[in-house]
PDB file of C-alpha atoms in Angstrom:
ATOM      1  CA  MET O   1      -4.823   4.233   3.742  1.00  0.00           C
ATOM      2  CA  LEU O   2      -7.060   7.280   5.390  1.00  0.00           C
ATOM      3  CA  THR O   3     -10.047   6.667   4.403  1.00  0.00           C
ATOM      4  CA  PRO O   4     -13.171   8.628   5.482  1.00  0.00           C
ATOM      5  CA  LEU O   5     -15.889   6.537   7.118  1.00  0.00           C
ATOM      6  CA  GLY O   6     -17.786   3.565   5.638  1.00  0.00           C
ATOM      7  CA  GLU O   7     -15.250   4.606   2.094  1.00  0.00           C
ATOM      8  CA  GLU O   8     -12.931   0.746   1.462  1.00  0.00           C
ATOM      9  CA  PRO O   9      -8.992   1.456   1.223  1.00  0.00           C
ATOM     10  CA  PRO O  10      -7.941  -0.416  -1.966  1.00  0.00           C
ATOM     11  CA  MET O  11      -5.058  -2.853  -1.946  1.00  0.00           C
ATOM     12  CA  ASN O  12      -1.470  -2.697  -1.266  1.00  0.00           C
ATOM     13  CA  ARG O  13      -0.391   0.713  -0.889  1.00  0.00           C
ATOM     14  CA  LEU O  14      -3.814  -0.128  -2.516  1.00  0.00           C
ATOM     15  CA  ALA O  15      -4.415  -0.759   1.387  1.00  0.00           C
ATOM     16  CA  ARG O  16      -1.664   1.595   3.022  1.00  0.00           C
ATOM     17  CA  LEU O  17      -3.262   2.742   6.540  1.00  0.00           C
ATOM     18  CA  GLY O  18      -6.650   0.614   5.970  1.00  0.00           C
ATOM     19  CA  ALA O  19      -7.164   0.588  10.068  1.00  0.00           C
ATOM     20  CA  VAL O  20      -7.656   3.630  10.704  1.00  0.00           C
ATOM     21  CA  LEU O  21     -11.446   5.845   9.973  1.00  0.00           C
ATOM     22  CA  VAL O  22     -12.086   9.186  10.469  1.00  0.00           C
ATOM     23  CA  ALA O  23     -15.393  10.985  10.731  1.00  0.00           C
ATOM     24  CA  GLY O  24     -16.080  14.406  11.661  1.00  0.00           C
ATOM     25  CA  GLY O  25     -12.346  14.373  12.233  1.00  0.00           C
ATOM     26  CA  THR O  26     -12.030  11.577  15.023  1.00  0.00           C
ATOM     27  CA  MET O  27     -10.515   8.747  14.422  1.00  0.00           C
ATOM     28  CA  ALA O  28     -10.660   5.163  15.524  1.00  0.00           C
ATOM     29  CA  LEU O  29      -8.772   2.056  15.299  1.00  0.00           C
ATOM     30  CA  THR O  30     -10.544  -1.102  13.710  1.00  0.00           C
ATOM     31  CA  ALA O  31     -10.393  -4.705  14.834  1.00  0.00           C
ATOM     32  CA  SER O  32     -12.721  -6.977  12.869  1.00  0.00           C
ATOM     33  CA  PRO O  33     -13.937  -9.710  14.743  1.00  0.00           C
ATOM     34  CA  ALA O  34     -12.784 -12.523  11.729  1.00  0.00           C
ATOM     35  CA  GLY O  35      -9.154 -10.915  11.436  1.00  0.00           C
ATOM     36  CA  ALA O  36      -8.670 -10.014  15.098  1.00  0.00           C
ATOM     37  CA  HIS O  37      -6.965 -12.326  18.121  1.00  0.00           C
ATOM     38  CA  PRO O  38      -5.528 -12.235  20.674  1.00  0.00           C
ATOM     39  CA  ALA O  39      -2.536 -10.022  20.862  1.00  0.00           C
ATOM     40  CA  ALA O  40      -0.412 -13.210  23.194  1.00  0.00           C
ATOM     41  CA  ALA O  41       0.012 -15.169  20.120  1.00  0.00           C
ATOM     42  CA  ALA O  42       2.847 -14.290  17.831  1.00  0.00           C
ATOM     43  CA  PRO O  43       2.727 -12.492  14.866  1.00  0.00           C
ATOM     44  CA  GLY O  44       4.568 -14.936  13.005  1.00  0.00           C
ATOM     45  CA  ASP O  45       2.111 -18.113  13.846  1.00  0.00           C
ATOM     46  CA  ASP O  46      -0.379 -19.212  11.494  1.00  0.00           C
ATOM     47  CA  ALA O  47      -3.572 -17.476  14.080  1.00  0.00           C
ATOM     48  CA  GLY O  48      -6.327 -15.538  12.888  1.00  0.00           C
ATOM     49  CA  TRP O  49      -5.577 -15.220   9.776  1.00  0.00           C
ATOM     50  CA  VAL O  50      -9.563 -14.930   7.590  1.00  0.00           C
ATOM     51  CA  PRO O  51     -10.092 -14.018   3.574  1.00  0.00           C
ATOM     52  CA  ILE O  52      -9.149 -10.785   2.627  1.00  0.00           C
ATOM     53  CA  GLU O  53     -11.903  -9.792   2.021  1.00  0.00           C
ATOM     54  CA  GLU O  54     -13.389 -10.402   5.501  1.00  0.00           C
ATOM     55  CA  LEU O  55     -11.687  -7.754   5.978  1.00  0.00           C
ATOM     56  CA  ARG O  56     -11.688  -5.452   3.731  1.00  0.00           C
ATOM     57  CA  PRO O  57     -14.664  -5.555   1.490  1.00  0.00           C
ATOM     58  CA  GLY O  58     -12.749  -3.624  -0.989  1.00  0.00           C
ATOM     59  CA  TYR O  59      -9.696  -4.613  -2.049  1.00  0.00           C
ATOM     60  CA  TYR O  60      -9.457  -5.903  -4.838  1.00  0.00           C
ATOM     61  CA  ASP O  61     -11.917  -3.440  -6.048  1.00  0.00           C
ATOM     62  CA  PRO O  62     -10.589  -1.237  -8.554  1.00  0.00           C
ATOM     63  CA  ILE O  63      -8.969   2.173  -8.489  1.00  0.00           C
ATOM     64  CA  ASP O  64      -8.146   4.797 -10.809  1.00  0.00           C
ATOM     65  CA  ILE O  65      -4.962   6.404  -9.760  1.00  0.00           C
ATOM     66  CA  SER O  66      -3.249   9.425 -11.188  1.00  0.00           C
ATOM     67  CA  ALA O  67       0.333   9.129 -13.250  1.00  0.00           C
ATOM     68  CA  CYS O  68       1.613   9.103 -16.519  1.00  0.00           C
ATOM     69  CA  GLY O  69       0.598  12.217 -17.373  1.00  0.00           C
ATOM     70  CA  THR O  70      -3.612  10.536 -17.385  1.00  0.00           C
ATOM     71  CA  THR O  71      -5.671   7.654 -15.044  1.00  0.00           C
ATOM     72  CA  VAL O  72      -4.235   4.656 -14.160  1.00  0.00           C
ATOM     73  CA  THR O  73      -6.614   2.341 -14.145  1.00  0.00           C
ATOM     74  CA  MET O  74      -5.728  -0.505 -11.198  1.00  0.00           C
ATOM     75  CA  THR O  75      -8.356  -3.987 -12.211  1.00  0.00           C
ATOM     76  CA  THR O  76      -6.762  -7.531 -10.385  1.00  0.00           C
ATOM     77  CA  GLY O  77      -5.757 -10.277 -12.356  1.00  0.00           C
ATOM     78  CA  ASP O  78      -6.702 -13.497 -11.812  1.00  0.00           C
ATOM     79  CA  VAL O  79      -4.601 -14.378  -9.556  1.00  0.00           C
ATOM     80  CA  ALA O  80      -6.332 -13.336  -6.266  1.00  0.00           C
ATOM     81  CA  ASP O  81      -5.468 -15.405  -2.970  1.00  0.00           C
ATOM     82  CA  ILE O  82      -5.026 -12.252  -0.332  1.00  0.00           C
ATOM     83  CA  GLU O  83      -5.583 -12.730   3.691  1.00  0.00           C
ATOM     84  CA  GLY O  84      -5.097 -10.854   5.919  1.00  0.00           C
ATOM     85  CA  ARG O  85      -4.977 -10.739   9.849  1.00  0.00           C
ATOM     86  CA  GLU O  86      -5.718  -7.669  12.740  1.00  0.00           C
ATOM     87  CA  THR O  87      -3.434  -7.880  16.149  1.00  0.00           C
ATOM     88  CA  PRO O  88      -4.753  -5.883  19.082  1.00  0.00           C
ATOM     89  CA  LEU O  89      -1.128  -4.579  20.972  1.00  0.00           C
ATOM     90  CA  PRO O  90      -0.550  -4.575  24.579  1.00  0.00           C
ATOM     91  CA  ASP O  91       0.645  -0.863  24.152  1.00  0.00           C
ATOM     92  CA  GLY O  92      -3.731  -0.262  22.554  1.00  0.00           C
ATOM     93  CA  GLY O  93      -2.394  -0.347  19.311  1.00  0.00           C
ATOM     94  CA  LEU O  94      -3.482  -2.088  16.087  1.00  0.00           C
ATOM     95  CA  LEU O  95      -1.402  -4.626  13.630  1.00  0.00           C
ATOM     96  CA  PHE O  96      -2.647  -5.467  10.267  1.00  0.00           C
ATOM     97  CA  GLU O  97      -0.794  -7.720   8.464  1.00  0.00           C
ATOM     98  CA  VAL O  98      -1.312  -9.033   4.976  1.00  0.00           C
ATOM     99  CA  ARG O  99       0.066 -11.851   2.767  1.00  0.00           C
ATOM    100  CA  GLY O 100      -0.245 -13.784  -0.244  1.00  0.00           C
ATOM    101  CA  ASP O 101      -0.836 -14.180  -3.642  1.00  0.00           C
ATOM    102  CA  VAL O 102      -2.142 -11.017  -6.104  1.00  0.00           C
ATOM    103  CA  THR O 103      -1.583  -9.708  -9.574  1.00  0.00           C
ATOM    104  CA  VAL O 104      -3.402  -6.302 -10.954  1.00  0.00           C
ATOM    105  CA  ASP O 105      -3.559  -4.919 -14.740  1.00  0.00           C
ATOM    106  CA  LEU O 106      -3.276  -1.368 -15.247  1.00  0.00           C
ATOM    107  CA  THR O 107      -3.989   0.374 -18.074  1.00  0.00           C
ATOM    108  CA  ARG O 108      -3.601   3.516 -19.419  1.00  0.00           C
ATOM    109  CA  HIS O 109      -6.485   6.210 -19.757  1.00  0.00           C
ATOM    110  CA  ASP O 110      -4.607   8.131 -22.580  1.00  0.00           C
ATOM    111  CA  THR O 111      -3.666   4.817 -25.442  1.00  0.00           C
ATOM    112  CA  GLY O 112      -5.495   1.706 -23.669  1.00  0.00           C
ATOM    113  CA  GLN O 113      -1.729   0.431 -23.343  1.00  0.00           C
ATOM    114  CA  VAL O 114      -2.117  -1.778 -20.962  1.00  0.00           C
ATOM    115  CA  ILE O 115       0.727  -3.321 -18.520  1.00  0.00           C
ATOM    116  CA  ASP O 116      -0.830  -7.525 -17.648  1.00  0.00           C
ATOM    117  CA  GLU O 117      -1.111  -9.557 -14.001  1.00  0.00           C
ATOM    118  CA  LEU O 118       2.200  -7.545 -12.859  1.00  0.00           C
ATOM    119  CA  ASP O 119       2.276  -9.761  -9.623  1.00  0.00           C
ATOM    120  CA  VAL O 120       2.158  -7.657  -6.700  1.00  0.00           C
ATOM    121  CA  SER O 121       2.279 -10.299  -3.714  1.00  0.00           C
ATOM    122  CA  GLY O 122       4.363  -9.026  -1.276  1.00  0.00           C
ATOM    123  CA  PRO O 123       3.677  -8.569   2.174  1.00  0.00           C
ATOM    124  CA  TYR O 124       3.390  -5.621   4.410  1.00  0.00           C
ATOM    125  CA  THR O 125       2.392  -5.089   7.630  1.00  0.00           C
ATOM    126  CA  GLU O 126       0.828  -1.895   9.647  1.00  0.00           C
ATOM    127  CA  GLN O 127       1.201  -0.956  12.338  1.00  0.00           C
ATOM    128  CA  VAL O 128      -1.564   1.723  14.369  1.00  0.00           C
ATOM    129  CA  SER O 129      -0.371   3.630  17.579  1.00  0.00           C
ATOM    130  CA  ALA O 130      -2.824   3.452  19.995  1.00  0.00           C
ATOM    131  CA  ASP O 131      -3.956   7.026  20.095  1.00  0.00           C
ATOM    132  CA  GLY O 132      -4.051   6.429  16.386  1.00  0.00           C
ATOM    133  CA  THR O 133      -2.265   9.412  15.575  1.00  0.00           C
ATOM    134  CA  GLN O 134       0.832   7.326  14.632  1.00  0.00           C
ATOM    135  CA  ILE O 135       1.165   4.813  11.411  1.00  0.00           C
ATOM    136  CA  VAL O 136       4.128   2.820  10.465  1.00  0.00           C
ATOM    137  CA  GLY O 137       3.723   0.825   7.205  1.00  0.00           C
ATOM    138  CA  ALA O 138       6.014  -1.999   6.136  1.00  0.00           C
ATOM    139  CA  TYR O 139       5.748  -3.078   2.061  1.00  0.00           C
ATOM    140  CA  HIS O 140       8.136  -5.387   0.672  1.00  0.00           C
ATOM    141  CA  ALA O 141       8.954  -6.562  -2.673  1.00  0.00           C
ATOM    142  CA  PRO O 142       7.287  -7.551  -4.853  1.00  0.00           C
ATOM    143  CA  SER O 143       4.565  -4.156  -4.242  1.00  0.00           C
ATOM    144  CA  ILE O 144       3.185  -1.398  -6.462  1.00  0.00           C
ATOM    145  CA  LEU O 145       2.944   2.468  -4.501  1.00  0.00           C
ATOM    146  CA  PHE O 146       1.110   5.770  -5.235  1.00  0.00           C
ATOM    147  CA  PRO O 147       0.569   8.445  -3.279  1.00  0.00           C
ATOM    148  CA  TYR O 148      -3.249   8.690  -1.461  1.00  0.00           C
ATOM    149  CA  PRO O 149      -5.195  11.678  -2.782  1.00  0.00           C
ATOM    150  CA  GLU O 150      -6.473  11.833   0.503  1.00  0.00           C
ATOM    151  CA  LEU O 151      -3.745  12.303   2.182  1.00  0.00           C
ATOM    152  CA  GLY O 152      -3.181  15.093  -0.090  1.00  0.00           C
ATOM    153  CA  PRO O 153       0.501  17.400  -0.185  1.00  0.00           C
ATOM    154  CA  VAL O 154       1.921  15.107   2.734  1.00  0.00           C
ATOM    155  CA  ASP O 155       2.077  11.594   1.356  1.00  0.00           C
ATOM    156  CA  ALA O 156       3.181  13.128  -1.659  1.00  0.00           C
ATOM    157  CA  ALA O 157       5.656  15.166  -0.730  1.00  0.00           C
ATOM    158  CA  ALA O 158       7.097  12.117   1.167  1.00  0.00           C
ATOM    159  CA  PHE O 159       7.167   9.740  -2.202  1.00  0.00           C
ATOM    160  CA  GLU O 160       9.277  13.270  -3.950  1.00  0.00           C
ATOM    161  CA  ALA O 161      11.592  13.576  -1.294  1.00  0.00           C
ATOM    162  CA  ALA O 162      12.824   9.585  -1.214  1.00  0.00           C
ATOM    163  CA  GLY O 163      12.577   9.573  -4.764  1.00  0.00           C
ATOM    164  CA  ILE O 164       9.966   6.822  -5.183  1.00  0.00           C
ATOM    165  CA  PRO O 165       8.007   7.567  -9.139  1.00  0.00           C
ATOM    166  CA  ASP O 166       4.212   8.441  -8.181  1.00  0.00           C
ATOM    167  CA  LEU O 167       3.593   4.773 -10.044  1.00  0.00           C
ATOM    168  CA  ALA O 168       6.723   2.818  -8.658  1.00  0.00           C
ATOM    169  CA  TYR O 169       7.191  -0.767  -8.697  1.00  0.00           C
ATOM    170  CA  VAL O 170       9.445  -2.135  -5.293  1.00  0.00           C
ATOM    171  CA  GLU O 171      10.804  -5.038  -7.372  1.00  0.00           C
ATOM    172  CA  LYS O 172      12.673  -5.448  -5.066  1.00  0.00           C
ATOM    173  CA  GLY O 173      13.723  -4.998  -0.457  1.00  0.00           C
ATOM    174  CA  VAL O 174      11.245  -3.085   0.987  1.00  0.00           C
ATOM    175  CA  VAL O 175       9.667   0.879   1.716  1.00  0.00           C
ATOM    176  CA  THR O 176       8.746   1.859   4.919  1.00  0.00           C
ATOM    177  CA  PHE O 177       6.120   5.040   5.485  1.00  0.00           C
ATOM    178  CA  ASP O 178       6.273   7.225   8.888  1.00  0.00           C
ATOM    179  CA  LEU O 179       2.927   9.075   8.832  1.00  0.00           C
ATOM    180  CA  VAL O 180       2.165  11.200  12.099  1.00  0.00           C
ATOM    181  CA  ILE O 181      -1.865  12.409  12.582  1.00  0.00           C
ATOM    182  CA  ASP O 182      -3.621  15.620  13.390  1.00  0.00           C
ATOM    183  CA  PRO O 183      -5.491  13.938  16.235  1.00  0.00           C
ATOM    184  CA  ASP O 184      -8.026  17.087  15.955  1.00  0.00           C
ATOM    185  CA  THR O 185      -8.300  17.526  12.266  1.00  0.00           C
ATOM    186  CA  GLY O 186      -7.548  13.327  11.337  1.00  0.00           C
ATOM    187  CA  GLU O 187      -5.000  15.091   8.791  1.00  0.00           C
ATOM    188  CA  ALA O 188      -1.365  13.909   7.935  1.00  0.00           C
ATOM    189  CA  VAL O 189       0.793  15.750   9.356  1.00  0.00           C
ATOM    190  CA  THR O 190       4.306  15.230   8.095  1.00  0.00           C
ATOM    191  CA  GLU O 191       5.242  11.137   6.641  1.00  0.00           C
ATOM    192  CA  GLU O 192       9.169   9.989   5.837  1.00  0.00           C
ATOM    193  CA  ALA O 193       9.769   7.138   2.534  1.00  0.00           C
ATOM    194  CA  ASP O 194      12.092   5.093   3.780  1.00  0.00           C
ATOM    195  CA  VAL O 195      13.543   2.925   0.294  1.00  0.00           C
ATOM    196  CA  ASP O 196      15.688  -0.282   0.883  1.00  0.00           C
ATOM    197  CA  GLY O 197      16.123  -1.513  -2.375  1.00  0.00           C
ATOM    198  CA  ARG O 198      14.884  -1.251  -5.580  1.00  0.00           C
ATOM    199  CA  ILE O 199      12.422   0.753  -7.186  1.00  0.00           C
ATOM    200  CA  ILE O 200      11.110   0.889 -11.296  1.00  0.00           C
ATOM    201  CA  ASP O 201       8.958   3.333 -12.857  1.00  0.00           C
ATOM    202  CA  LEU O 202       6.030   1.346 -14.506  1.00  0.00           C
ATOM    203  CA  CYS O 203       4.792   4.065 -16.099  1.00  0.00           C
ATOM    204  CA  THR O 204       8.529   3.095 -18.755  1.00  0.00           C
ATOM    205  CA  TRP O 205       6.623  -0.701 -18.956  1.00  0.00           C
ATOM    206  CA  PHE O 206       3.444   0.686 -20.869  1.00  0.00           C
ATOM    207  CA  ASP O 207       6.248   0.897 -23.896  1.00  0.00           C
ATOM    208  CA  GLY O 208       6.724  -2.576 -23.706  1.00  0.00           C
ATOM    209  CA  ASP O 209       9.525  -2.962 -21.927  1.00  0.00           C
ATOM    210  CA  ARG O 210       8.307  -4.484 -18.909  1.00  0.00           C
ATOM    211  CA  GLY O 211      11.320  -5.861 -17.575  1.00  0.00           C
ATOM    212  CA  GLN O 212      13.661  -4.184 -18.850  1.00  0.00           C
ATOM    213  CA  ALA O 213      15.556  -1.754 -15.970  1.00  0.00           C
ATOM    214  CA  HIS O 214      17.870   0.567 -17.745  1.00  0.00           C
ATOM    215  CA  GLY O 215      17.168   4.527 -17.768  1.00  0.00           C
ATOM    216  CA  HIS O 216      13.669   3.305 -15.317  1.00  0.00           C
ATOM    217  CA  ALA O 217      15.103   1.572 -11.541  1.00  0.00           C
ATOM    218  CA  TYR O 218      15.771   3.046  -9.054  1.00  0.00           C
ATOM    219  CA  ALA O 219      17.879   1.458  -5.992  1.00  0.00           C
ATOM    220  CA  TYR O 220      18.707   3.000  -2.320  1.00  0.00           C
ATOM    221  CA  ALA O 221      19.760   1.313   1.357  1.00  0.00           C
ATOM    222  CA  ASP O 222      18.283   3.727   3.960  1.00  0.00           C
ATOM    223  CA  HIS O 223      17.228   6.329   2.324  1.00  0.00           C
ATOM    224  CA  ARG O 224      15.595   8.906   4.213  1.00  0.00           C
TER     225      ARG O 224
END
């Protein structure tokens, strides 16, 4: 997630683009000593993994999402066991990885309806270019996705173009975002989303038909 300096990104696409900080129109890659490890360590090994709070102290904090014609508050559920790591890459870029188990509760402000203990344990990666102008994130099922106001209309447009609902659940497969940042302003310039899997509109799950995909499931393959 693109965040102002000093602010912490929320969890999962949730923490999308969490490796980039924007301050005064400039960007800096962050590689926390607790989680960073030499680029020689293969990304698939177990070296360098630490509790996510060591890399993203605000990872489990509640977040308000504008969706479903109201505000939806997402809070961490009963399961919160996530690890992360940051790997400096040979080309000067940064690879941020997340794995583990976590559930969330979603509460509508208008009706009080709740989606309880939703599994969003899908692993994900975010790769940031050396100059911080391109971020590619891959979010595997099960994951939750929603547009970030901090990224402005570019992010919302990427969701709409790919047919992703404003409060989406990646039930199967993977969704990839490719974001380009203006190096002078730190603002999002372009973004493309590629969906290869099955997505559910979570707004339809508040009425109690959770798990019933009829009428609100979206399946795509290499959709751009």
